[in-house]
């Protein structure tokens, strides 16, 4: 690849970030424009661009399936009903409501991927916010940062933890024993910061709960049948990949969406055209465009060059190395989607360990068994935690953030880059700080 093409690739990516941060254009338009520039100057052919999108087919299929599933149940008014019940359960107290949001989100995201959790719960919040008289945007941001943080509780909560855990041969139970406490610490950090982050909602007190609207659930038979579909989807999200004939979360989501469309069509509560029209295509196109941008960075070798910064600063002190990796991955994953970043840095860390003689060169072979010395394992744990928590920093740091922005836009609200930064950046800084303490205590001061 010519030097000028590498330069154009880097400049294009930076320009897209600037356009998103300054909000000069819509984030989907900015990402799509950047992707088309790379195709136009032949950094990528159109086939290669489509290929990079295809490599992430499971993410797109999962998002599309859950979007259709959620939209199919809107005519039943189940989301409005649940929102009212949450307000009543909190007895009209804002602080109880915020604690309830964190608690509910944490429980759900312990079993489901963070982006899926946001897609399932986000439709509750516009109605909930309207009933208590607050802006829904801060509540959606709270949902997102809690989902991202709580995803550290299990190996399958975030793609980053799964990718790195799989690469080092870590199983579900081993992760739970060694790293789930990091999720507890991350969520605990949010709980401590709630009164400061959301002072208006924290002090909110409703005294006229009897005057709240009490929406009635429509089409109870359809809702009952739909509940069976949702239960099928949730169960197979968790166990599908462990069956004799594996079922991926993307396949499960698409099957659930298909059954929901069939149910909506046969029950006449809505048309297939209306449901598909209301899918958040803007969010899906943003992801596809960003996958192309990341593909361009990978082909140009820019991600690998950026990752080599880590190799220049690492030394022989493993505790210090773990903290540096935590900070580096946390900061970078707030600016670059964490999935490709994790893959790139994983390859670099393996190469670094081979170079320093910690492991044999066989670890670099595809499909090789990852038997890592205990001394170097905290480096990978730090990468897991930093890559996950760094997504809380900016609007584009994690896929769940973009999903929430799409939900807000569908309800006439907008999560701006600066608005998200106002909440996300302090949380990210605080969480990286508490995560650093966790790493030092758990793996260096009191190892077990």
mmCIF file of C-alpha atoms in Angstrom, residues 59-365:
data_model
loop_
_atom_site.group_PDB
_atom_site.id
_atom_site.type_symbol
_atom_site.label_atom_id
_atom_site.label_comp_id
_atom_site.label_asym_id
_atom_site.label_seq_id
_atom_site.Cartn_x
_atom_site.Cartn_y
_atom_site.Cartn_z
ATOM 1 C CA UNK A 59 -22.841 -8.615 15.795
ATOM 2 C CA UNK A 60 -25.100 -7.106 13.130
ATOM 3 C CA UNK A 61 -27.423 -10.125 13.118
ATOM 4 C CA UNK A 62 -27.707 -10.043 16.907
ATOM 5 C CA UNK A 63 -28.572 -6.335 16.927
ATOM 6 C CA UNK A 64 -31.075 -6.647 14.077
ATOM 7 C CA UNK A 65 -32.801 -9.647 15.640
ATOM 8 C CA UNK A 66 -33.234 -8.038 19.061
ATOM 9 C CA UNK A 67 -34.395 -4.738 17.482
ATOM 10 C CA UNK A 68 -37.144 -6.564 15.581
ATOM 11 C CA UNK A 69 -38.093 -8.576 18.670
ATOM 12 C CA UNK A 70 -38.451 -5.464 20.840
ATOM 13 C CA UNK A 71 -40.348 -3.500 18.176
ATOM 14 C CA UNK A 72 -42.813 -6.347 17.586
ATOM 15 C CA UNK A 73 -44.099 -6.055 21.156
ATOM 16 C CA UNK A 74 -44.579 -2.277 21.215
ATOM 17 C CA UNK A 75 -48.329 -2.452 20.366
ATOM 18 C CA UNK A 76 -48.937 -4.434 23.568
ATOM 19 C CA UNK A 77 -47.783 -1.403 25.643
ATOM 20 C CA UNK A 78 -45.815 -3.778 27.863
ATOM 21 C CA UNK A 79 -42.893 -1.343 28.086
ATOM 22 C CA UNK A 80 -45.137 1.492 29.311
ATOM 23 C CA UNK A 81 -46.674 -0.883 31.850
ATOM 24 C CA UNK A 82 -43.288 -1.990 33.207
ATOM 25 C CA UNK A 83 -42.068 1.606 33.394
ATOM 26 C CA UNK A 84 -45.036 2.590 35.562
ATOM 27 C CA UNK A 85 -44.489 -0.436 37.798
ATOM 28 C CA UNK A 86 -40.853 0.584 38.328
ATOM 29 C CA UNK A 87 -41.931 4.065 39.454
ATOM 30 C CA UNK A 88 -44.519 2.593 41.827
ATOM 31 C CA UNK A 89 -41.985 0.091 43.175
ATOM 32 C CA UNK A 90 -39.593 2.969 43.905
ATOM 33 C CA UNK A 91 -42.450 4.739 45.756
ATOM 34 C CA UNK A 92 -41.783 7.829 43.692
ATOM 35 C CA UNK A 93 -38.313 8.331 45.180
ATOM 36 C CA UNK A 94 -35.662 9.210 42.641
ATOM 37 C CA UNK A 95 -32.804 7.608 44.542
ATOM 38 C CA UNK A 96 -34.686 4.309 44.862
ATOM 39 C CA UNK A 97 -35.397 4.452 41.152
ATOM 40 C CA UNK A 98 -31.730 5.002 40.260
ATOM 41 C CA UNK A 99 -30.671 2.154 42.551
ATOM 42 C CA UNK A 100 -33.343 -0.021 40.942
ATOM 43 C CA UNK A 101 -32.046 0.766 37.447
ATOM 44 C CA UNK A 102 -28.511 -0.209 38.467
ATOM 45 C CA UNK A 103 -29.714 -3.376 40.191
ATOM 46 C CA UNK A 104 -31.952 -4.561 37.346
ATOM 47 C CA UNK A 105 -29.348 -3.820 34.681
ATOM 48 C CA UNK A 106 -26.597 -5.575 36.623
ATOM 49 C CA UNK A 107 -28.642 -8.750 37.018
ATOM 50 C CA UNK A 108 -29.627 -8.882 33.337
ATOM 51 C CA UNK A 109 -26.173 -8.082 31.958
ATOM 52 C CA UNK A 110 -24.619 -10.830 34.078
ATOM 53 C CA UNK A 111 -26.348 -13.333 31.782
ATOM 54 C CA UNK A 112 -26.681 -11.440 28.496
ATOM 55 C CA UNK A 113 -24.193 -9.388 26.434
ATOM 56 C CA UNK A 114 -24.213 -5.700 27.383
ATOM 57 C CA UNK A 115 -25.554 -4.452 24.032
ATOM 58 C CA UNK A 116 -28.386 -7.006 24.176
ATOM 59 C CA UNK A 117 -29.229 -5.857 27.702
ATOM 60 C CA UNK A 118 -29.476 -2.249 26.525
ATOM 61 C CA UNK A 119 -31.724 -3.194 23.597
ATOM 62 C CA UNK A 120 -34.089 -5.091 25.901
ATOM 63 C CA UNK A 121 -34.282 -2.496 28.697
ATOM 64 C CA UNK A 122 -33.872 0.848 26.903
ATOM 65 C CA UNK A 123 -37.503 1.050 25.667
ATOM 66 C CA UNK A 124 -38.607 1.353 29.313
ATOM 67 C CA UNK A 125 -36.780 4.583 30.011
ATOM 68 C CA UNK A 126 -38.478 7.253 27.846
ATOM 69 C CA UNK A 127 -41.847 6.473 29.445
ATOM 70 C CA UNK A 128 -40.325 6.109 32.906
ATOM 71 C CA UNK A 129 -38.574 9.484 32.642
ATOM 72 C CA UNK A 130 -41.752 11.177 31.430
ATOM 73 C CA UNK A 131 -43.742 9.854 34.389
ATOM 74 C CA UNK A 132 -41.304 11.152 37.004
ATOM 75 C CA UNK A 133 -40.651 14.412 35.147
ATOM 76 C CA UNK A 134 -36.948 14.053 34.307
ATOM 77 C CA UNK A 135 -34.906 13.822 31.116
ATOM 78 C CA UNK A 136 -34.605 10.272 29.768
ATOM 79 C CA UNK A 137 -31.080 10.842 28.385
ATOM 80 C CA UNK A 138 -29.249 10.618 31.752
ATOM 81 C CA UNK A 139 -31.222 7.474 32.607
ATOM 82 C CA UNK A 140 -30.251 5.873 29.292
ATOM 83 C CA UNK A 141 -26.603 6.774 29.923
ATOM 84 C CA UNK A 142 -26.858 5.206 33.399
ATOM 85 C CA UNK A 143 -28.295 2.076 31.786
ATOM 86 C CA UNK A 144 -25.371 1.928 29.347
ATOM 87 C CA UNK A 145 -22.525 2.456 31.816
ATOM 88 C CA UNK A 146 -24.074 -0.061 34.200
ATOM 89 C CA UNK A 147 -24.489 -2.635 31.417
ATOM 90 C CA UNK A 148 -20.885 -2.142 30.322
ATOM 91 C CA UNK A 149 -19.620 -2.375 33.903
ATOM 92 C CA UNK A 150 -21.784 -5.316 34.916
ATOM 93 C CA UNK A 151 -20.647 -7.245 31.850
ATOM 94 C CA UNK A 152 -17.396 -7.927 33.754
ATOM 95 C CA UNK A 153 -19.328 -10.238 36.077
ATOM 96 C CA UNK A 154 -19.187 -13.160 33.634
ATOM 97 C CA UNK A 155 -17.056 -14.302 30.714
ATOM 98 C CA UNK A 156 -19.898 -13.827 28.198
ATOM 99 C CA UNK A 157 -20.994 -10.367 29.348
ATOM 100 C CA UNK A 158 -18.806 -8.470 26.887
ATOM 101 C CA UNK A 159 -17.172 -9.511 23.577
ATOM 102 C CA UNK A 160 -13.785 -8.307 24.877
ATOM 103 C CA UNK A 161 -13.776 -10.633 27.887
ATOM 104 C CA UNK A 162 -14.886 -13.551 25.746
ATOM 105 C CA UNK A 163 -12.290 -12.928 22.996
ATOM 106 C CA UNK A 164 -9.378 -12.620 25.423
ATOM 107 C CA UNK A 165 -10.640 -15.360 27.728
ATOM 108 C CA UNK A 166 -10.959 -17.762 24.818
ATOM 109 C CA UNK A 167 -7.463 -16.839 23.600
ATOM 110 C CA UNK A 168 -5.876 -17.751 26.956
ATOM 111 C CA UNK A 169 -8.030 -20.838 27.539
ATOM 112 C CA UNK A 170 -10.057 -19.400 30.405
ATOM 113 C CA UNK A 171 -13.387 -21.092 31.085
ATOM 114 C CA UNK A 172 -16.628 -19.679 32.464
ATOM 115 C CA UNK A 173 -16.089 -20.908 36.034
ATOM 116 C CA UNK A 174 -12.424 -19.912 36.163
ATOM 117 C CA UNK A 175 -13.347 -16.405 35.030
ATOM 118 C CA UNK A 176 -16.085 -16.222 37.648
ATOM 119 C CA UNK A 177 -13.661 -17.213 40.411
ATOM 120 C CA UNK A 178 -10.810 -14.943 39.379
ATOM 121 C CA UNK A 179 -12.367 -11.853 37.763
ATOM 122 C CA UNK A 180 -16.067 -11.501 38.550
ATOM 123 C CA UNK A 181 -15.177 -9.357 41.568
ATOM 124 C CA UNK A 182 -13.933 -6.742 39.073
ATOM 125 C CA UNK A 183 -17.528 -6.376 37.914
ATOM 126 C CA UNK A 184 -18.700 -5.936 41.496
ATOM 127 C CA UNK A 185 -16.084 -3.219 42.026
ATOM 128 C CA UNK A 186 -17.073 -1.462 38.777
ATOM 129 C CA UNK A 187 -20.793 -1.443 39.626
ATOM 130 C CA UNK A 188 -20.009 -0.404 43.198
ATOM 131 C CA UNK A 189 -18.108 2.598 41.840
ATOM 132 C CA UNK A 190 -21.234 3.662 39.945
ATOM 133 C CA UNK A 191 -23.386 3.316 43.075
ATOM 134 C CA UNK A 192 -21.061 5.601 45.031
ATOM 135 C CA UNK A 193 -21.155 8.219 42.259
ATOM 136 C CA UNK A 194 -24.955 8.217 41.715
ATOM 137 C CA UNK A 195 -25.829 11.233 43.932
ATOM 138 C CA UNK A 196 -23.139 13.320 42.230
ATOM 139 C CA UNK A 197 -23.822 12.175 38.653
ATOM 140 C CA UNK A 198 -27.618 12.442 38.805
ATOM 141 C CA UNK A 199 -28.419 14.993 41.546
ATOM 142 C CA UNK A 200 -31.773 16.105 40.087
ATOM 143 C CA UNK A 201 -33.139 12.592 39.756
ATOM 144 C CA UNK A 202 -31.606 11.504 43.086
ATOM 145 C CA UNK A 203 -33.540 14.231 44.933
ATOM 146 C CA UNK A 204 -36.766 13.711 42.972
ATOM 147 C CA UNK A 205 -39.822 12.827 45.068
ATOM 148 C CA UNK A 206 -43.287 12.200 43.638
ATOM 149 C CA UNK A 207 -46.167 12.649 46.045
ATOM 150 C CA UNK A 208 -49.041 12.060 43.635
ATOM 151 C CA UNK A 209 -48.416 8.457 42.633
ATOM 152 C CA UNK A 210 -52.150 7.842 42.332
ATOM 153 C CA UNK A 211 -52.260 10.337 39.456
ATOM 154 C CA UNK A 212 -49.722 8.448 37.387
ATOM 155 C CA UNK A 213 -51.070 7.010 34.148
ATOM 156 C CA UNK A 214 -51.739 3.302 34.460
ATOM 157 C CA UNK A 215 -51.392 1.892 30.958
ATOM 158 C CA UNK A 216 -53.200 -1.345 30.300
ATOM 159 C CA UNK A 217 -51.515 -4.203 28.521
ATOM 160 C CA UNK A 218 -53.042 -4.788 25.090
ATOM 161 C CA UNK A 219 -53.363 -8.078 23.239
ATOM 162 C CA UNK A 220 -52.747 -10.371 26.248
ATOM 163 C CA UNK A 221 -52.844 -13.561 24.166
ATOM 164 C CA UNK A 222 -50.217 -12.227 21.802
ATOM 165 C CA UNK A 223 -48.125 -11.115 24.779
ATOM 166 C CA UNK A 224 -48.366 -14.574 26.353
ATOM 167 C CA UNK A 225 -47.221 -16.236 23.143
ATOM 168 C CA UNK A 226 -44.527 -13.589 22.767
ATOM 169 C CA UNK A 227 -43.288 -14.290 26.288
ATOM 170 C CA UNK A 228 -42.597 -17.867 25.235
ATOM 171 C CA UNK A 229 -40.522 -16.547 22.313
ATOM 172 C CA UNK A 230 -38.576 -14.189 24.592
ATOM 173 C CA UNK A 231 -37.965 -17.004 27.085
ATOM 174 C CA UNK A 232 -36.683 -19.183 24.237
ATOM 175 C CA UNK A 233 -34.315 -16.424 23.147
ATOM 176 C CA UNK A 234 -32.992 -15.707 26.655
ATOM 177 C CA UNK A 235 -32.435 -19.370 27.503
ATOM 178 C CA UNK A 236 -30.621 -20.150 24.270
ATOM 179 C CA UNK A 237 -28.527 -16.987 24.548
ATOM 180 C CA UNK A 238 -27.037 -18.577 27.657
ATOM 181 C CA UNK A 239 -26.896 -22.293 26.764
ATOM 182 C CA UNK A 240 -27.129 -22.347 22.962
ATOM 183 C CA UNK A 241 -23.408 -22.537 22.249
ATOM 184 C CA UNK A 242 -22.974 -25.460 24.660
ATOM 185 C CA UNK A 243 -25.522 -27.721 22.957
ATOM 186 C CA UNK A 244 -24.463 -30.740 20.837
ATOM 187 C CA UNK A 245 -25.602 -28.703 17.840
ATOM 188 C CA UNK A 246 -24.416 -25.187 18.813
ATOM 189 C CA UNK A 247 -26.736 -22.223 18.355
ATOM 190 C CA UNK A 248 -24.986 -18.852 18.275
ATOM 191 C CA UNK A 249 -26.604 -15.802 19.943
ATOM 192 C CA UNK A 250 -26.951 -14.212 16.479
ATOM 193 C CA UNK A 251 -28.846 -17.222 15.148
ATOM 194 C CA UNK A 252 -31.058 -17.333 18.231
ATOM 195 C CA UNK A 253 -31.862 -13.617 17.889
ATOM 196 C CA UNK A 254 -32.779 -13.990 14.213
ATOM 197 C CA UNK A 255 -35.009 -16.991 14.958
ATOM 198 C CA UNK A 256 -36.720 -15.043 17.748
ATOM 199 C CA UNK A 257 -37.230 -12.068 15.416
ATOM 200 C CA UNK A 258 -38.710 -14.316 12.728
ATOM 201 C CA UNK A 259 -41.138 -15.912 15.172
ATOM 202 C CA UNK A 260 -42.108 -12.464 16.500
ATOM 203 C CA UNK A 261 -42.814 -11.240 12.956
ATOM 204 C CA UNK A 262 -44.904 -14.324 12.296
ATOM 205 C CA UNK A 263 -46.843 -13.800 15.520
ATOM 206 C CA UNK A 264 -47.438 -10.094 14.838
ATOM 207 C CA UNK A 265 -48.620 -10.819 11.288
ATOM 208 C CA UNK A 266 -51.005 -13.612 12.239
ATOM 209 C CA UNK A 267 -52.420 -11.725 15.240
ATOM 210 C CA UNK A 268 -52.964 -8.587 13.092
ATOM 211 C CA UNK A 269 -51.623 -6.266 15.821
ATOM 212 C CA UNK A 270 -49.149 -4.739 13.372
ATOM 213 C CA UNK A 271 -47.779 -5.234 9.892
ATOM 214 C CA UNK A 272 -44.412 -6.677 9.001
ATOM 215 C CA UNK A 273 -43.765 -3.540 6.936
ATOM 216 C CA UNK A 274 -44.282 -1.246 9.925
ATOM 217 C CA UNK A 275 -42.070 -3.330 12.210
ATOM 218 C CA UNK A 276 -39.183 -3.485 9.735
ATOM 219 C CA UNK A 277 -39.582 0.206 8.900
ATOM 220 C CA UNK A 278 -39.073 1.127 12.551
ATOM 221 C CA UNK A 279 -35.875 -0.880 12.998
ATOM 222 C CA UNK A 280 -33.023 1.451 13.951
ATOM 223 C CA UNK A 281 -31.281 1.301 10.587
ATOM 224 C CA UNK A 282 -29.171 4.325 11.448
ATOM 225 C CA UNK A 283 -27.404 2.417 14.219
ATOM 226 C CA UNK A 284 -26.870 -0.651 12.027
ATOM 227 C CA UNK A 285 -25.386 1.452 9.218
ATOM 228 C CA UNK A 286 -23.098 3.195 11.709
ATOM 229 C CA UNK A 287 -21.717 -0.148 12.855
ATOM 230 C CA UNK A 288 -21.241 -1.386 9.297
ATOM 231 C CA UNK A 289 -19.415 1.813 8.354
ATOM 232 C CA UNK A 290 -17.196 1.666 11.425
ATOM 233 C CA UNK A 291 -16.283 -1.942 10.690
ATOM 234 C CA UNK A 292 -15.084 -0.755 7.280
ATOM 235 C CA UNK A 293 -13.048 2.046 8.883
ATOM 236 C CA UNK A 294 -11.412 -0.406 11.283
ATOM 237 C CA UNK A 295 -10.759 -2.728 8.358
ATOM 238 C CA UNK A 296 -8.948 0.102 6.600
ATOM 239 C CA UNK A 297 -6.817 0.756 9.680
ATOM 240 C CA UNK A 298 -5.966 -2.932 9.917
ATOM 241 C CA UNK A 299 -5.043 -3.233 6.234
ATOM 242 C CA UNK A 300 -2.888 -0.113 6.427
ATOM 243 C CA UNK A 301 -1.082 -1.511 9.495
ATOM 244 C CA UNK A 302 -2.017 1.497 11.615
ATOM 245 C CA UNK A 303 -3.619 -0.489 14.465
ATOM 246 C CA UNK A 304 -0.544 -2.680 14.731
ATOM 247 C CA UNK A 305 1.732 0.357 14.762
ATOM 248 C CA UNK A 306 -0.331 2.024 17.476
ATOM 249 C CA UNK A 307 -0.333 -1.139 19.523
ATOM 250 C CA UNK A 308 3.452 -1.285 19.382
ATOM 251 C CA UNK A 309 3.510 1.681 21.741
ATOM 252 C CA UNK A 310 2.733 -0.854 24.441
ATOM 253 C CA UNK A 311 5.812 -2.919 23.623
ATOM 254 C CA UNK A 312 8.010 0.172 23.966
ATOM 255 C CA UNK A 313 6.870 0.982 27.503
ATOM 256 C CA UNK A 314 6.595 -2.483 29.065
ATOM 257 C CA UNK A 315 9.428 -3.629 31.297
ATOM 258 C CA UNK A 316 10.049 -6.541 33.679
ATOM 259 C CA UNK A 317 7.832 -5.322 36.539
ATOM 260 C CA UNK A 318 4.601 -7.260 35.975
ATOM 261 C CA UNK A 319 2.550 -5.185 38.399
ATOM 262 C CA UNK A 320 3.530 -1.984 36.620
ATOM 263 C CA UNK A 321 2.968 -3.651 33.239
ATOM 264 C CA UNK A 322 -0.546 -4.674 34.248
ATOM 265 C CA UNK A 323 -1.387 -1.103 35.289
ATOM 266 C CA UNK A 324 0.030 0.291 32.039
ATOM 267 C CA UNK A 325 -1.996 -2.173 29.959
ATOM 268 C CA UNK A 326 -5.125 -1.351 31.977
ATOM 269 C CA UNK A 327 -4.649 2.375 31.329
ATOM 270 C CA UNK A 328 -3.649 2.001 27.669
ATOM 271 C CA UNK A 329 -6.525 -0.284 26.711
ATOM 272 C CA UNK A 330 -8.958 1.807 28.740
ATOM 273 C CA UNK A 331 -8.024 5.050 26.980
ATOM 274 C CA UNK A 332 -7.795 3.537 23.486
ATOM 275 C CA UNK A 333 -11.062 1.616 23.770
ATOM 276 C CA UNK A 334 -12.867 4.873 24.545
ATOM 277 C CA UNK A 335 -11.802 6.132 21.102
ATOM 278 C CA UNK A 336 -11.746 2.944 19.027
ATOM 279 C CA UNK A 337 -14.381 0.165 19.249
ATOM 280 C CA UNK A 338 -12.955 -2.288 21.734
ATOM 281 C CA UNK A 339 -13.430 -5.531 19.771
ATOM 282 C CA UNK A 340 -10.832 -4.926 16.994
ATOM 283 C CA UNK A 341 -8.610 -3.180 19.537
ATOM 284 C CA UNK A 342 -8.649 -6.254 21.773
ATOM 285 C CA UNK A 343 -7.741 -8.527 18.855
ATOM 286 C CA UNK A 344 -4.842 -6.288 17.802
ATOM 287 C CA UNK A 345 -3.422 -5.846 21.307
ATOM 288 C CA UNK A 346 -3.840 -9.534 22.077
ATOM 289 C CA UNK A 347 -1.603 -10.425 19.137
ATOM 290 C CA UNK A 348 0.960 -7.847 20.202
ATOM 291 C CA UNK A 349 1.015 -8.992 23.833
ATOM 292 C CA UNK A 350 1.575 -12.601 22.741
ATOM 293 C CA UNK A 351 4.481 -11.493 20.548
ATOM 294 C CA UNK A 352 5.935 -9.462 23.429
ATOM 295 C CA UNK A 353 5.820 -12.475 25.763
ATOM 296 C CA UNK A 354 7.582 -14.629 23.171
ATOM 297 C CA UNK A 355 10.244 -11.971 22.645
ATOM 298 C CA UNK A 356 10.904 -11.705 26.387
ATOM 299 C CA UNK A 357 11.061 -15.476 26.762
ATOM 300 C CA UNK A 358 8.002 -15.897 28.984
ATOM 301 C CA UNK A 359 6.347 -18.354 26.571
ATOM 302 C CA UNK A 360 7.431 -20.372 23.549
ATOM 303 C CA UNK A 361 6.849 -19.225 19.988
ATOM 304 C CA UNK A 362 4.248 -22.000 19.611
ATOM 305 C CA UNK A 363 1.710 -19.709 21.279
ATOM 306 C CA UNK A 364 1.606 -17.625 18.092
ATOM 307 C CA UNK A 365 0.439 -20.580 15.994
#
